[in-house]
XYZ file of C-alpha atoms in Angstrom:
576
model
C 0.159 0.058 0.158
C 1.543 3.429 -1.020
C 0.250 6.860 0.122
C 1.024 9.198 -2.662
C -0.382 12.385 -4.158
C -3.302 12.342 -6.446
C -1.807 15.110 -9.156
C 1.618 13.519 -10.033
C -0.082 10.272 -10.796
C -2.965 11.774 -12.785
C -0.539 13.912 -14.875
C 1.391 10.806 -16.100
C -0.854 7.704 -15.756
C -4.009 7.455 -18.092
C -5.494 4.462 -16.075
C -5.344 6.388 -12.502
C -6.755 9.480 -14.557
C -9.763 7.654 -15.393
C -10.226 5.951 -12.077
C -10.466 9.436 -10.470
C -12.645 10.727 -12.992
C -15.038 8.057 -12.590
C -15.182 8.921 -8.702
C -15.170 12.925 -9.250
C -18.457 13.419 -7.264
C -17.127 11.670 -4.454
C -14.097 12.177 -2.335
C -11.738 9.402 -3.502
C -8.941 8.479 -1.342
C -8.082 4.802 -2.159
C -7.387 3.439 -5.664
C -7.079 -0.397 -5.941
C -5.020 -1.736 -8.870
C -5.575 -5.272 -9.337
C -3.045 -8.079 -11.229
C -0.502 -5.140 -11.577
C 2.346 -6.515 -13.522
C 5.705 -6.549 -11.615
C 3.703 -6.250 -8.393
C 4.963 -3.496 -5.845
C 8.447 -3.184 -6.948
C 7.323 -2.339 -10.437
C 4.666 0.125 -9.238
C 7.094 1.919 -6.825
C 9.330 2.595 -9.831
C 6.396 4.165 -11.642
C 5.527 6.418 -8.910
C 9.286 7.682 -8.566
C 8.955 8.501 -12.214
C 5.596 10.482 -11.523
C 7.274 12.018 -8.700
C 10.559 13.014 -10.957
C 12.914 11.059 -8.939
C 15.726 9.776 -10.710
C 16.479 6.145 -10.983
C 18.531 4.143 -13.402
C 16.609 1.994 -16.162
C 18.583 -1.401 -16.517
C 18.212 -4.559 -18.105
C 17.135 -6.005 -14.773
C 13.846 -3.752 -14.553
C 13.215 -2.744 -18.267
C 10.871 -5.421 -18.757
C 9.010 -4.362 -15.485
C 8.705 -0.895 -16.518
C 7.416 -1.728 -20.064
C 4.630 -3.824 -18.831
C 3.821 -1.528 -15.858
C 3.531 1.751 -18.263
C 1.425 -0.412 -20.520
C -0.939 -1.566 -17.388
C -1.054 2.293 -16.104
C -1.177 3.763 -19.693
C 1.946 6.046 -19.052
C 2.057 6.994 -23.033
C 2.727 9.975 -24.813
C -0.811 10.797 -24.910
C -0.720 11.685 -21.374
C 2.896 13.155 -20.967
C 5.539 13.881 -23.274
C 8.566 11.589 -22.749
C 6.774 9.260 -20.583
C 7.675 6.091 -18.864
C 6.480 3.770 -21.670
C 8.606 5.561 -24.447
C 11.587 5.757 -22.119
C 11.458 2.049 -21.399
C 10.784 1.280 -25.192
C 13.935 3.404 -26.367
C 16.194 1.615 -23.993
C 14.938 -1.819 -24.757
C 15.488 -1.136 -28.569
C 18.912 0.840 -28.428
C 20.622 -0.811 -25.629
C 19.304 -4.063 -24.603
C 18.804 -5.541 -28.214
C 22.544 -4.832 -28.852
C 23.795 -7.209 -26.323
C 23.088 -10.924 -26.133
C 23.782 -10.918 -22.282
C 20.947 -8.239 -21.584
C 18.659 -9.960 -23.915
C 18.975 -13.082 -21.689
C 18.512 -11.210 -18.505
C 15.356 -9.345 -19.899
C 13.795 -12.978 -20.985
C 14.701 -13.934 -17.307
C 12.643 -11.206 -15.954
C 9.904 -12.040 -18.601
C 9.264 -15.592 -16.992
C 7.159 -13.603 -14.374
C 5.382 -11.243 -16.738
C 3.906 -13.664 -19.148
C 1.579 -13.206 -20.933
C 1.724 -9.445 -21.104
C 5.551 -9.222 -22.088
C 4.761 -11.581 -24.879
C 1.595 -9.067 -26.216
C 3.957 -6.465 -25.981
C 6.609 -8.142 -27.896
C 9.274 -8.094 -25.409
C 10.124 -11.506 -25.601
C 10.047 -11.912 -29.360
C 12.327 -8.820 -29.827
C 14.795 -10.164 -27.192
C 14.863 -13.831 -29.090
C 15.279 -12.278 -32.380
C 18.210 -10.111 -31.206
C 19.750 -13.188 -29.576
C 19.352 -15.385 -33.041
C 20.418 -12.584 -35.361
C 23.754 -11.764 -33.234
C 24.698 -15.566 -32.881
C 24.310 -16.190 -36.402
C 26.265 -12.958 -37.348
C 29.040 -13.835 -34.984
C 29.365 -17.396 -36.437
C 29.223 -16.038 -40.166
C 32.093 -13.567 -38.918
C 34.082 -16.309 -37.453
C 33.604 -18.661 -40.478
C 35.129 -15.813 -42.527
C 38.157 -15.537 -40.139
C 38.864 -19.073 -40.590
C 39.318 -18.952 -44.312
C 42.757 -19.325 -45.572
C 44.697 -20.016 -48.916
C 46.023 -23.370 -49.392
C 49.657 -24.055 -50.978
C 47.841 -24.280 -54.509
C 46.136 -20.886 -54.227
C 42.632 -22.334 -53.463
C 40.345 -20.852 -50.446
C 39.444 -23.326 -47.865
C 38.201 -23.633 -44.246
C 40.843 -24.190 -41.563
C 39.562 -26.945 -39.682
C 42.072 -26.995 -37.068
C 41.265 -23.540 -35.869
C 39.557 -23.424 -32.707
C 35.722 -22.516 -32.813
C 35.118 -19.740 -30.257
C 31.938 -18.471 -31.315
C 29.741 -20.586 -29.056
C 30.362 -18.580 -25.662
C 26.777 -17.803 -25.671
C 25.777 -21.495 -24.771
C 26.484 -21.160 -21.035
C 24.379 -17.744 -21.182
C 21.437 -19.479 -22.543
C 21.315 -22.313 -19.999
C 19.795 -20.017 -17.456
C 16.391 -19.642 -19.169
C 13.356 -21.537 -18.461
C 12.576 -24.310 -20.708
C 9.546 -22.662 -22.819
C 11.785 -19.532 -23.396
C 14.580 -21.665 -24.265
C 12.804 -23.513 -26.771
C 11.783 -20.438 -28.559
C 15.229 -19.230 -28.875
C 16.607 -22.621 -30.184
C 13.718 -22.542 -32.856
C 14.583 -19.079 -33.821
C 18.475 -19.954 -33.866
C 17.906 -22.872 -36.058
C 15.548 -20.646 -38.691
C 18.324 -18.164 -38.649
C 20.859 -20.649 -39.849
C 22.910 -21.318 -36.847
C 25.357 -24.290 -36.976
C 23.739 -27.691 -35.975
C 26.991 -28.527 -34.039
C 26.079 -25.493 -32.094
C 22.620 -26.138 -31.444
C 23.515 -29.743 -30.350
C 26.233 -28.420 -28.029
C 23.559 -25.977 -26.415
C 21.135 -28.819 -25.710
C 23.734 -31.063 -24.059
C 24.690 -28.234 -21.752
C 21.331 -27.234 -20.980
C 20.117 -31.104 -20.342
C 23.217 -31.478 -18.151
C 22.373 -28.748 -15.886
C 18.490 -29.604 -15.593
C 18.820 -33.296 -15.458
C 21.710 -34.199 -13.443
C 20.102 -33.184 -10.369
C 19.088 -36.945 -10.212
C 22.471 -38.631 -11.194
C 20.615 -41.925 -11.999
C 19.279 -40.302 -15.302
C 23.037 -40.347 -16.688
C 24.474 -43.144 -14.576
C 23.922 -46.531 -16.723
C 24.801 -48.717 -13.296
C 22.224 -46.902 -11.121
C 18.796 -48.933 -10.489
C 17.308 -46.123 -8.667
C 13.756 -45.456 -9.544
C 12.076 -41.786 -9.706
C 8.874 -41.024 -8.385
C 6.949 -39.955 -11.111
C 4.522 -38.027 -8.899
C 6.947 -35.352 -7.766
C 6.826 -32.030 -9.246
C 10.809 -32.155 -10.021
C 10.234 -35.320 -12.224
C 7.368 -33.629 -14.266
C 9.638 -30.848 -14.801
C 12.319 -33.277 -16.087
C 10.075 -34.925 -18.419
C 9.228 -31.894 -19.876
C 12.608 -31.037 -20.375
C 13.708 -34.234 -21.957
C 10.778 -34.171 -24.266
C 11.518 -30.681 -25.334
C 15.071 -31.475 -26.073
C 14.201 -34.480 -27.974
C 12.141 -32.156 -30.372
C 14.827 -29.592 -30.694
C 17.559 -32.200 -31.747
C 19.133 -31.097 -35.122
C 18.452 -33.568 -37.956
C 21.782 -33.849 -38.905
C 24.065 -36.901 -37.925
C 26.650 -36.594 -35.250
C 25.448 -33.016 -34.103
C 25.202 -34.316 -30.825
C 27.422 -37.306 -29.045
C 25.727 -40.446 -29.284
C 26.460 -41.291 -25.771
C 24.031 -37.981 -25.272
C 21.347 -39.548 -27.129
C 21.471 -42.959 -24.934
C 21.550 -40.697 -21.941
C 18.236 -39.023 -23.145
C 16.583 -42.540 -23.924
C 17.615 -43.829 -20.278
C 15.844 -40.358 -18.992
C 13.042 -40.893 -21.263
C 12.603 -44.363 -20.122
C 12.795 -43.716 -16.305
C 10.462 -40.667 -16.537
C 7.800 -42.311 -18.718
C 8.079 -39.780 -21.369
C 5.926 -39.707 -24.642
C 6.119 -42.467 -26.979
C 6.980 -40.292 -29.856
C 9.987 -38.930 -28.021
C 11.189 -42.459 -27.167
C 10.814 -43.677 -30.896
C 12.430 -40.568 -32.167
C 15.581 -41.129 -30.161
C 15.772 -45.101 -31.090
C 15.510 -43.941 -34.614
C 18.483 -41.382 -34.407
C 20.649 -43.925 -32.468
C 19.767 -46.705 -34.942
C 21.112 -44.374 -37.666
C 24.511 -44.168 -36.237
C 24.474 -47.091 -34.133
C 28.041 -48.201 -35.692
C 29.767 -45.601 -33.352
C 28.210 -46.606 -30.233
C 29.821 -48.489 -27.268
C 28.788 -51.718 -25.195
C 28.242 -49.101 -22.305
C 25.742 -47.283 -24.283
C 23.458 -50.196 -25.148
C 23.342 -51.557 -21.457
C 20.181 -49.505 -20.767
C 18.431 -50.572 -17.402
C 15.029 -52.026 -17.312
C 12.893 -49.488 -15.353
C 9.777 -51.319 -14.761
C 7.092 -51.278 -12.073
C 7.692 -52.767 -8.554
C 7.142 -56.663 -8.222
C 7.368 -57.092 -12.055
C 10.082 -59.854 -12.576
C 12.118 -58.585 -15.850
C 15.618 -58.548 -16.978
C 18.256 -56.447 -15.646
C 18.545 -54.497 -19.053
C 16.121 -53.255 -21.404
C 16.264 -55.739 -24.198
C 13.368 -54.479 -26.149
C 14.479 -51.235 -26.580
C 17.880 -52.419 -27.975
C 16.036 -54.723 -30.200
C 14.228 -51.642 -31.583
C 17.133 -49.684 -32.184
C 18.894 -52.631 -34.122
C 15.424 -52.675 -36.451
C 16.054 -49.233 -37.151
C 19.820 -49.809 -37.967
C 18.805 -52.569 -40.443
C 15.765 -50.573 -42.190
C 18.265 -47.550 -42.479
C 20.726 -49.857 -43.789
C 18.014 -51.331 -46.575
C 17.066 -47.849 -47.263
C 20.461 -46.847 -48.459
C 20.081 -49.484 -51.098
C 18.298 -47.084 -53.344
C 21.083 -44.901 -53.979
C 21.805 -43.258 -57.376
C 24.644 -44.183 -59.733
C 27.147 -41.480 -58.228
C 26.800 -42.550 -54.846
C 27.008 -46.508 -55.890
C 30.469 -45.982 -57.546
C 32.176 -43.567 -54.914
C 33.865 -46.419 -52.922
C 36.495 -48.246 -54.450
C 37.115 -50.685 -51.775
C 35.400 -54.176 -51.905
C 33.350 -52.987 -48.804
C 31.258 -49.819 -49.021
C 31.070 -47.668 -45.664
C 27.482 -49.271 -44.759
C 29.004 -52.783 -44.835
C 31.701 -51.765 -42.554
C 28.832 -50.300 -40.224
C 27.355 -53.774 -40.339
C 30.516 -55.478 -39.242
C 31.087 -52.841 -36.225
C 27.221 -53.259 -35.281
C 27.760 -57.079 -35.464
C 30.509 -57.056 -33.137
C 28.792 -54.858 -30.786
C 25.645 -57.121 -30.719
C 27.789 -60.099 -29.889
C 29.401 -58.355 -27.198
C 26.014 -57.200 -26.004
C 24.588 -60.670 -26.140
C 27.707 -61.832 -24.051
C 26.847 -59.422 -21.559
C 23.026 -60.053 -20.951
C 23.575 -63.896 -21.274
C 24.428 -64.561 -17.386
C 20.863 -62.832 -16.536
C 18.610 -65.526 -15.252
C 15.430 -63.644 -16.173
C 16.416 -63.611 -20.031
C 14.122 -65.582 -22.094
C 15.155 -67.550 -25.071
C 13.156 -65.932 -27.459
C 14.522 -62.374 -26.540
C 18.060 -63.663 -26.922
C 17.053 -65.357 -30.288
C 15.408 -62.156 -31.438
C 18.515 -59.670 -30.610
C 20.875 -62.478 -32.464
C 18.626 -62.974 -35.454
C 18.096 -59.072 -35.990
C 21.077 -58.390 -38.527
C 21.378 -60.094 -41.729
C 23.707 -63.374 -42.376
C 26.433 -61.292 -44.301
C 26.775 -59.072 -41.168
C 29.238 -61.525 -39.622
C 32.203 -62.853 -41.294
C 33.398 -64.664 -38.190
C 31.201 -66.118 -35.669
C 33.462 -66.253 -32.611
C 31.633 -63.578 -30.969
C 28.220 -65.003 -31.372
C 29.587 -68.616 -30.271
C 31.028 -67.123 -26.994
C 27.792 -65.310 -26.268
C 25.815 -68.768 -26.710
C 27.961 -70.388 -24.734
C 27.710 -68.165 -21.982
C 23.874 -68.302 -22.218
C 24.142 -72.039 -21.909
C 26.280 -71.964 -19.105
C 23.760 -69.632 -17.151
C 20.680 -71.350 -18.275
C 21.517 -75.324 -17.747
C 17.895 -76.322 -17.561
C 17.384 -75.767 -21.278
C 15.800 -78.665 -23.362
C 17.783 -80.144 -26.160
C 15.245 -78.440 -28.719
C 16.068 -75.040 -27.325
C 19.751 -75.844 -27.387
C 19.537 -76.746 -31.452
C 17.800 -73.491 -31.732
C 20.605 -71.417 -30.358
C 23.172 -73.511 -31.958
C 21.647 -72.919 -35.375
C 22.664 -69.434 -35.321
C 26.224 -70.317 -35.424
C 28.007 -71.081 -38.787
C 30.849 -73.302 -37.534
C 32.416 -73.021 -40.715
C 33.213 -69.305 -39.758
C 34.812 -70.157 -36.389
C 38.143 -69.778 -35.998
C 40.880 -72.460 -35.257
C 40.892 -71.598 -31.564
C 36.895 -71.131 -31.026
C 36.641 -74.395 -33.255
C 38.996 -76.426 -30.956
C 36.831 -75.363 -27.915
C 33.675 -75.892 -29.506
C 34.908 -79.689 -30.516
C 35.453 -80.253 -26.678
C 32.372 -78.017 -25.343
C 29.932 -80.560 -23.591
C 27.316 -77.953 -23.526
C 26.567 -77.962 -27.056
C 24.321 -80.695 -28.707
C 25.557 -83.669 -30.171
C 24.466 -82.626 -33.818
C 26.503 -79.304 -33.347
C 29.506 -81.068 -31.962
C 29.500 -83.404 -35.162
C 29.475 -80.332 -37.501
C 32.402 -78.815 -35.572
C 34.322 -81.998 -35.887
C 33.682 -82.207 -39.773
C 34.698 -78.604 -40.532
C 37.818 -79.219 -38.201
C 38.812 -82.342 -40.435
C 38.399 -80.366 -43.447
C 40.711 -77.532 -42.323
C 43.236 -80.169 -41.027
C 42.948 -81.690 -44.681
C 43.503 -78.622 -46.416
C 46.574 -77.574 -44.416
C 48.230 -81.228 -45.045
C 47.516 -80.688 -48.928
C 48.945 -77.318 -48.859
C 52.253 -78.857 -47.250
C 53.091 -81.107 -50.229
C 55.381 -79.166 -52.811
C 54.276 -81.364 -55.796
C 50.532 -80.113 -55.029
C 51.308 -76.359 -54.798
C 49.094 -75.132 -57.696
C 46.117 -77.239 -56.712
C 46.028 -76.195 -53.139
C 46.443 -72.512 -54.011
C 43.654 -72.695 -56.616
C 41.514 -74.338 -53.853
C 42.382 -71.792 -51.096
C 41.683 -69.236 -53.338
C 38.234 -70.568 -53.993
C 37.469 -70.907 -50.583
C 38.516 -67.367 -49.779
C 36.712 -66.117 -52.583
C 33.339 -67.906 -51.666
C 33.978 -66.312 -48.086
C 34.004 -63.150 -49.519
C 31.048 -63.395 -51.578
C 29.123 -64.899 -48.644
C 30.215 -61.993 -46.575
C 29.073 -59.332 -48.987
C 25.767 -57.985 -48.935
C 23.329 -58.165 -51.948
C 23.825 -54.515 -52.552
C 27.528 -54.746 -52.745
C 27.111 -57.475 -55.449
C 24.747 -55.341 -57.183
C 27.228 -52.433 -56.847
C 30.064 -54.331 -58.692
C 27.568 -55.326 -61.627
C 26.737 -51.813 -61.774
C 30.517 -50.652 -62.034
C 31.240 -53.274 -64.583
C 28.200 -51.942 -66.690
C 29.610 -48.406 -66.415
C 32.954 -49.215 -67.337
C 31.439 -51.085 -70.712
C 29.511 -47.849 -71.292
C 32.553 -45.830 -71.263
C 34.358 -48.094 -73.611
C 31.694 -47.878 -75.930
C 31.827 -44.170 -75.810
C 35.462 -44.308 -76.520
C 34.686 -46.381 -79.651
C 32.382 -43.848 -81.037
C 34.803 -41.185 -80.565
C 37.420 -43.093 -82.327
C 34.998 -44.027 -85.200
C 34.049 -40.283 -85.571
C 37.331 -39.281 -85.853
C 38.105 -41.729 -88.502
C 35.325 -40.561 -90.523
C 36.442 -36.872 -90.171
C 39.767 -37.861 -91.391
C 38.215 -39.867 -94.211
C 36.248 -36.928 -95.391
C 39.330 -34.696 -95.350
C 41.332 -36.990 -97.393
C 38.378 -37.550 -99.787
C 38.493 -33.637 -100.388
C 42.098 -33.568 -100.990
C 41.838 -36.567 -103.594
C 39.071 -34.479 -105.650
C 41.716 -31.470 -105.533
C 44.461 -33.230 -106.682
C 44.216 -36.609 -108.796
C 47.915 -37.260 -108.872
C 49.403 -40.822 -108.006
C 51.342 -39.502 -105.597
C 48.575 -38.931 -103.612
C 46.766 -42.096 -104.304
C 49.458 -44.030 -103.106
C 49.914 -41.839 -99.708
C 46.173 -42.660 -99.370
C 46.551 -46.308 -99.748
C 49.326 -46.205 -97.175
C 47.079 -44.247 -94.625
C 44.232 -46.768 -95.157
C 46.600 -49.679 -94.676
C 47.939 -48.464 -91.345
C 44.246 -47.714 -90.033
C 43.208 -50.120 -87.552
C 39.345 -50.008 -86.232
C 39.737 -51.911 -83.203
C 43.569 -52.106 -82.712
C 44.060 -55.795 -82.967
C 46.692 -55.847 -86.195
C 49.893 -56.725 -85.407
C 53.017 -54.744 -86.018
C 54.311 -57.204 -88.756
C 51.156 -56.739 -90.970
C 51.011 -53.028 -90.414
C 54.883 -52.296 -91.338
C 55.253 -54.697 -94.165
C 51.943 -55.415 -96.199
C 51.906 -57.927 -99.120
C 51.465 -57.054 -102.610
C 48.407 -58.839 -102.683
C 46.862 -56.586 -99.770
C 48.203 -53.464 -101.538
C 46.606 -54.219 -104.877
C 43.242 -54.979 -103.063
C 43.529 -51.862 -101.070
C 44.103 -49.825 -104.314
C 40.905 -51.560 -105.877
C 38.690 -50.935 -103.043
C 39.986 -46.888 -103.256
C 39.453 -46.741 -106.863
C 35.684 -48.199 -106.626
C 35.124 -45.895 -103.649
C 36.376 -43.147 -105.662
C 34.324 -43.874 -108.652
C 31.102 -44.340 -106.673
C 31.489 -40.981 -104.955
C 32.162 -39.395 -108.450
């Protein structure tokens, strides 16, 4: 409650002037202002302005002054150079020129919504932040340009990128305002790496209050009814919606951390599926610790230690993304010169990762056979060139689940191609009593084949035959390890080479036709025998397909010379 004089307030505030005018007949001594933005602190500053008391307008109070002056109608209509125009001038000329001040004003606007939004204080600060960060990145990019030794202008990637100093400043904003800032920065063209770095920093500040969100070994459950969990759920869902579309814009470990948080906090299904799809698109750079996602279930429910279903969906996303890359254009097909395309290399890495994951979850007593099988069978057959890792995981599972029936053991061992086991793994499998009898017979059979091939290669008389046989075996293994897309790419590459050869032949024939026309014109101009003899020698030397021997080209017989002369005379007669 403020005890103030009527005249100073009426001279500056249109709202108070109207309230006093409504009670002109009665002696009004009290005016009640409901829902005053900024509260008593903002009204005190407005009253000081009405009384002519000097105070400083800063980034900490300019938002309040703009809102309270709008509420009290302190505009130019009632007094020249009023509070509203003073605050607007400071906002435009001072605040919007500084990113730090804009962030501070946005913090003040958190308690002034929705009026601060209606007055466009929030939007102007957000646009200023986005414009400033984008302009600084462009200037930094130009400063990193340099000339190479060949004189070409290129970007120096080794130079330190110091243009993302604003990341720490934006992390103090509330999640709704932070989201609007990120959307504006994306629209302005700020680098995806900078957006990703800001998201990582913001998430670490907001979500590490509960350390179990980012600790893969923690099994602590979160009380979803608490208010902090509701805030963290909103933070996770918002950050997922702001993730850049570009790969590697954020570390894959951060994506796994978000996924653990989304599972623990029971976030929206769409957010979890989006994270699984993003992780699946770059699963080849993940580690085993990333895949070990704890299983968060309701109390009293028996389940596995790790979330196998989530990992299975991630693998499905990886294989579907791998299949979608089959529909590439010719330019992308012929880019790699190596026998394995980058996608095939990613398959090998993921296969090794999956085998290690299976070995890690195999000792879990609650892990059902169907879940183990579905993880092992997700990848195609050509993803594994060596089955040692898969054999190790199956052996651990058999050791931890000794009550399996013979039928279930056979199902497990059908996953293994015993021909692709190394010598050490084959020797171990030959003595492994946990394997079914049929599997042990296959191991012994392939071991005998391997031993016989080794003995054959030791004889000096049969050097050529074992070499040819070993070449065939290795060639068969390579073709089995290659995906259908790689075989298709090799055929397309051969087809392209044939087309290029045909194009060269056409060009060569065109050149010959041009030379023939030129010689024909020369023939018409000079009908001397000297030209005819030189013409016949040129025709004798020409070879359309380049297969004539040097002996025939250098010393032709008399019969061929007469035949060429007759052909030329007939050609000239027909043309004349």
